[in-house]
Amino acid sequence: MTMCIAHYAIWDERADFLKKATAIAHGMTVGTWTELSATRKSEMEKHLGVVLDIAPLDETEYAIPNARGARVSIGYPTINFSADIPALLVTVFGKLSLDGNIRLLDITLSDAFLKQCPGAKYGIHGIRDRTGVHGRPLLMSIFKSVVGYDLQELREQFAQQAYGGVDLIKDDEILFENPLTPLEKRVAACQTVCEDMMRHHGHTVLYAANLTGKTSLLATNARRAIAAGASALLFNVFAYGLDALCELASDRSITVPLVAHPACSGAIVSSTQTGISPALLLGKLLRIAGADLVLFPSPYGSVTMPRSQTVSIAHELTTPSVHRPVFPVPSAGIHPGLVPALLKDFGGDIVINAGGGIHGHPNGTTAGAQAFRQAIDATVAGIPLHDAPYEHLQAALARWGTRT
Ligand code: 1AE
């Protein structure tokens, strides 16, 4: 029998984990198993969930004061659900997610299920090829102060970031369709800067425009943005649902990388006793759903997550699998002084992403981007940041400090 195996942390006052796990395995599959006749039981056997393992919790990550917990693995026959992420999630964690004492840690997916998921069209290698950047992390900057600005002001801000040598520029996730900077017009305006950068500096800059609007219009809006010149799309996947990302990733007419933003995911991942682990939601599921780049909080910025969780997310995004490896993008409160720590924790195949850490540079936005490029070059060359003879980098270190 082919199964997908869900791994949970569960808490129970009486510590009767076998009883609780069996109730889940039966309740989430055939229902009231013990009351079935022998004949019906033999017919239903192939649909029955199975308790595969009960083990002590990893105390460091999931300990809850005065609670008794266990790690429980339950196998769900794949014949019970269609091969799509909504069906998977409702099967293994649907109403169970409301229990209040259970957290979904991981799902071991069958190959048959994995093959039905799109995965990324481009991933790390495709994006490196598109940007021509090999041998160093990529640098992405984020528009800041975008609401209420007009096209000319937005283009100017885009140019200041691009001239500093960033590889990607993304819209802020709070920029929606609006009369001042409508999607196609802002993409076209920013695209002229990208063309200038290529013509005069031979440097590719990808622009990830925020893909917004009603779910039924997402694919149309994506095509509009691409026709206007967008070379990537930012997507607030958790406001729409993972399957919306699957749809975009499966659509052959959407020919640019998809940047998954974690907005709203905190409501699902942040508790230690309920919800879904960050490694599963922001790692494994976003990868199979088709994200090319995944933003998540870093261990040291303004919105943080424990290092072990962020490293697990990055691992899920890059470990060998049937799907392409995709870029981890540790984000939020990132400044040049964090570059050595980012490379040490996540390796070189990442995108370093900053908004305030670029625009807040004492010498302005372009200098802020240059400071990051200098920090990346120094770190890749093994030079301690304080020894690197770059004015903008040293000004950034004076402003924000370092962390190694
Ligand atoms: C985890 C998402 C980070 C993000 O979207 C964002 O806008 C970060 O901005 P800064 O770098 O913290 O200013």
XYZ file of C-alpha atoms in Angstrom, residues 56-306:
251
model
C 9.886 11.108 22.636
C 9.789 14.700 21.437
C 12.945 16.562 20.551
C 12.966 18.543 23.799
C 15.059 21.394 22.468
C 12.635 22.416 19.780
C 9.210 21.398 20.981
C 9.336 21.400 24.777
C 6.308 22.949 26.423
C 6.482 23.551 30.195
C 4.542 20.952 32.217
C 3.175 19.219 29.130
C 3.689 15.617 28.162
C 4.396 15.237 24.479
C 5.377 12.682 21.852
C 6.418 12.557 18.212
C 3.882 10.443 16.375
C 4.033 9.194 12.777
C 0.859 8.134 11.004
C 0.615 6.638 7.519
C -2.277 7.699 5.288
C -3.058 5.484 2.251
C -2.681 7.599 -0.887
C -5.830 6.035 -2.373
C -7.793 8.154 0.136
C -6.956 11.483 -1.454
C -6.291 13.056 -4.824
C -2.692 14.011 -5.611
C -2.871 17.705 -4.805
C -1.750 19.797 -1.836
C -5.241 20.814 -0.594
C -6.336 17.166 -0.438
C -3.078 16.183 1.272
C -3.368 18.883 3.931
C -7.023 18.210 4.702
C -6.265 14.485 4.952
C -3.348 14.755 7.362
C -4.232 17.929 9.257
C -7.736 19.119 8.312
C -9.964 19.337 11.374
C -7.100 17.921 13.432
C -5.391 21.304 13.185
C -8.108 22.704 15.485
C -7.302 20.273 18.304
C -5.064 22.796 20.083
C -2.502 20.201 21.188
C -1.017 18.996 17.929
C 1.559 20.368 15.529
C 2.320 19.010 12.070
C 6.106 18.659 11.877
C 6.715 16.982 8.546
C 5.173 14.824 5.822
C 7.053 12.042 4.057
C 5.549 12.175 0.586
C 5.253 9.248 -1.802
C 7.099 9.544 -5.121
C 3.758 9.268 -6.920
C 2.470 12.309 -5.024
C 5.679 14.288 -5.523
C 5.566 13.728 -9.266
C 2.114 15.324 -9.438
C 3.449 18.527 -7.860
C 4.958 21.078 -10.239
C 8.100 22.165 -8.389
C 10.032 25.185 -9.650
C 10.446 25.949 -13.338
C 13.825 27.641 -12.804
C 15.197 27.147 -9.297
C 18.742 28.058 -8.284
C 20.409 27.025 -11.539
C 17.814 28.672 -13.764
C 18.029 31.964 -11.874
C 21.832 31.898 -11.891
C 21.702 31.380 -15.647
C 19.217 34.235 -16.106
C 21.276 36.672 -14.053
C 24.672 35.359 -15.159
C 25.768 35.333 -11.508
C 27.838 32.337 -10.467
C 30.177 31.859 -7.528
C 28.553 34.283 -5.113
C 25.195 34.751 -3.377
C 22.768 36.962 -5.277
C 21.649 40.298 -3.855
C 18.003 41.352 -3.860
C 16.672 44.694 -2.697
C 13.156 45.633 -1.703
C 11.332 48.821 -2.561
C 10.489 50.685 0.630
C 8.031 53.573 0.879
C 6.021 52.645 -2.181
C 2.455 53.388 -1.150
C 1.450 56.863 -2.282
C 4.376 57.340 -4.682
C 3.935 58.010 -8.380
C 5.588 56.292 -11.341
C 8.467 58.714 -11.635
C 9.296 58.424 -7.928
C 9.078 54.652 -8.076
C 11.311 54.492 -11.155
C 13.842 56.716 -9.399
C 13.880 54.406 -6.367
C 14.278 51.409 -8.660
C 17.209 53.090 -10.432
C 18.979 53.893 -7.158
C 18.801 50.237 -6.141
C 19.832 48.950 -9.561
C 22.839 51.295 -9.868
C 24.181 49.836 -6.621
C 24.619 46.455 -8.305
C 21.711 44.394 -6.988
C 20.699 41.341 -9.016
C 16.993 41.399 -8.236
C 14.583 44.075 -7.073
C 11.261 43.116 -5.618
C 8.146 45.117 -4.965
C 7.197 45.475 -1.344
C 4.512 42.896 -0.627
C 2.092 45.651 0.410
C 2.078 47.255 -3.038
C -1.210 46.343 -4.691
C -2.943 47.502 -7.844
C -3.358 51.273 -7.439
C -3.975 54.307 -9.622
C -0.535 55.890 -9.061
C 1.606 52.900 -10.056
C -0.579 50.362 -11.893
C 1.099 47.040 -12.605
C 1.891 47.330 -16.315
C 2.974 50.963 -16.117
C 5.318 50.437 -13.174
C 6.808 47.324 -14.760
C 7.398 49.186 -18.024
C 8.938 52.148 -16.171
C 11.312 49.937 -14.161
C 12.142 47.819 -17.195
C 13.706 50.875 -18.869
C 16.194 50.999 -15.971
C 16.968 47.288 -16.415
C 17.666 47.936 -20.101
C 19.992 50.839 -19.177
C 21.827 48.638 -16.703
C 22.382 45.982 -19.342
C 23.377 48.473 -22.061
C 25.788 50.539 -19.975
C 27.029 48.068 -17.342
C 26.330 44.612 -18.800
C 24.508 43.810 -15.548
C 21.212 41.923 -15.440
C 18.615 43.079 -12.927
C 15.467 41.020 -12.490
C 12.329 42.839 -11.360
C 9.842 40.842 -9.266
C 6.536 42.674 -9.557
C 3.918 41.926 -6.918
C 1.272 39.610 -8.385
C -2.019 40.600 -6.774
C -5.757 40.668 -7.368
C -8.512 38.084 -7.141
C -7.457 34.443 -7.416
C -9.375 34.020 -10.678
C -7.293 36.826 -12.241
C -3.830 35.790 -11.034
C -2.732 34.014 -14.209
C -4.043 36.859 -16.377
C -2.299 39.448 -14.228
C 0.910 37.405 -14.336
C 0.795 37.358 -18.141
C 0.105 41.125 -18.202
C 3.109 41.769 -15.987
C 5.360 39.531 -18.071
C 4.191 41.135 -21.326
C 5.071 44.527 -19.822
C 8.579 43.288 -18.972
C 8.442 41.747 -15.477
C 11.292 39.264 -15.157
C 10.016 37.667 -11.913
C 6.820 37.750 -9.862
C 6.422 38.229 -6.127
C 3.557 36.192 -4.702
C 1.916 36.396 -1.259
C 1.257 32.676 -1.375
C -0.260 32.264 2.083
C -2.926 34.881 1.450
C -4.097 32.747 -1.496
C -3.158 29.171 -0.605
C -0.451 26.804 -1.782
C -2.550 25.493 -4.629
C -2.664 28.959 -6.196
C 1.134 28.787 -6.370
C 0.896 25.311 -7.934
C -1.378 26.741 -10.617
C 1.073 29.536 -11.449
C 4.049 27.185 -11.469
C 2.219 24.728 -13.745
C 1.173 27.420 -16.213
C 3.518 27.298 -19.211
C 2.692 30.857 -20.206
C 4.176 32.126 -16.921
C 7.777 32.201 -17.973
C 9.488 33.966 -15.055
C 10.679 32.860 -11.586
C 8.160 32.992 -8.741
C 9.232 34.624 -5.473
C 7.211 33.302 -2.504
C 6.636 35.822 0.283
C 5.871 34.485 3.795
C 3.240 37.136 4.648
C 0.479 35.610 6.832
C 2.452 32.382 7.447
C 3.263 33.484 10.998
C -0.329 32.628 11.901
C 0.452 29.012 10.987
C 4.085 28.464 11.970
C 4.719 30.606 15.041
C 3.191 28.556 17.866
C 5.234 25.693 19.276
C 2.127 23.667 20.156
C -0.118 24.053 17.118
C 0.117 24.792 13.402
C 2.709 23.561 10.939
C 6.495 23.562 11.290
C 8.357 26.221 9.274
C 10.496 23.559 7.581
C 7.390 21.881 6.209
C 5.344 24.948 5.297
C 8.038 27.372 4.149
C 10.430 24.649 3.012
C 9.077 21.387 1.663
C 5.583 22.532 0.655
C 6.657 25.777 -1.017
C 9.297 23.873 -2.962
C 6.910 21.243 -4.293
C 4.278 23.910 -4.979
C 6.675 25.638 -7.376
C 8.403 28.591 -5.699
C 11.767 29.514 -7.258
C 12.817 31.701 -4.327
C 11.462 31.535 -0.781
C 11.657 34.399 1.709
C 11.679 33.555 5.410
C 12.861 35.299 8.579
C 16.530 34.947 9.431
C 17.900 34.098 12.891
C 19.296 37.598 13.444
C 17.253 40.337 11.794
C 14.169 42.322 12.813
C 11.668 39.428 12.529
C 13.505 36.353 13.716
C 13.139 32.600 13.879
C 15.389 30.207 15.784
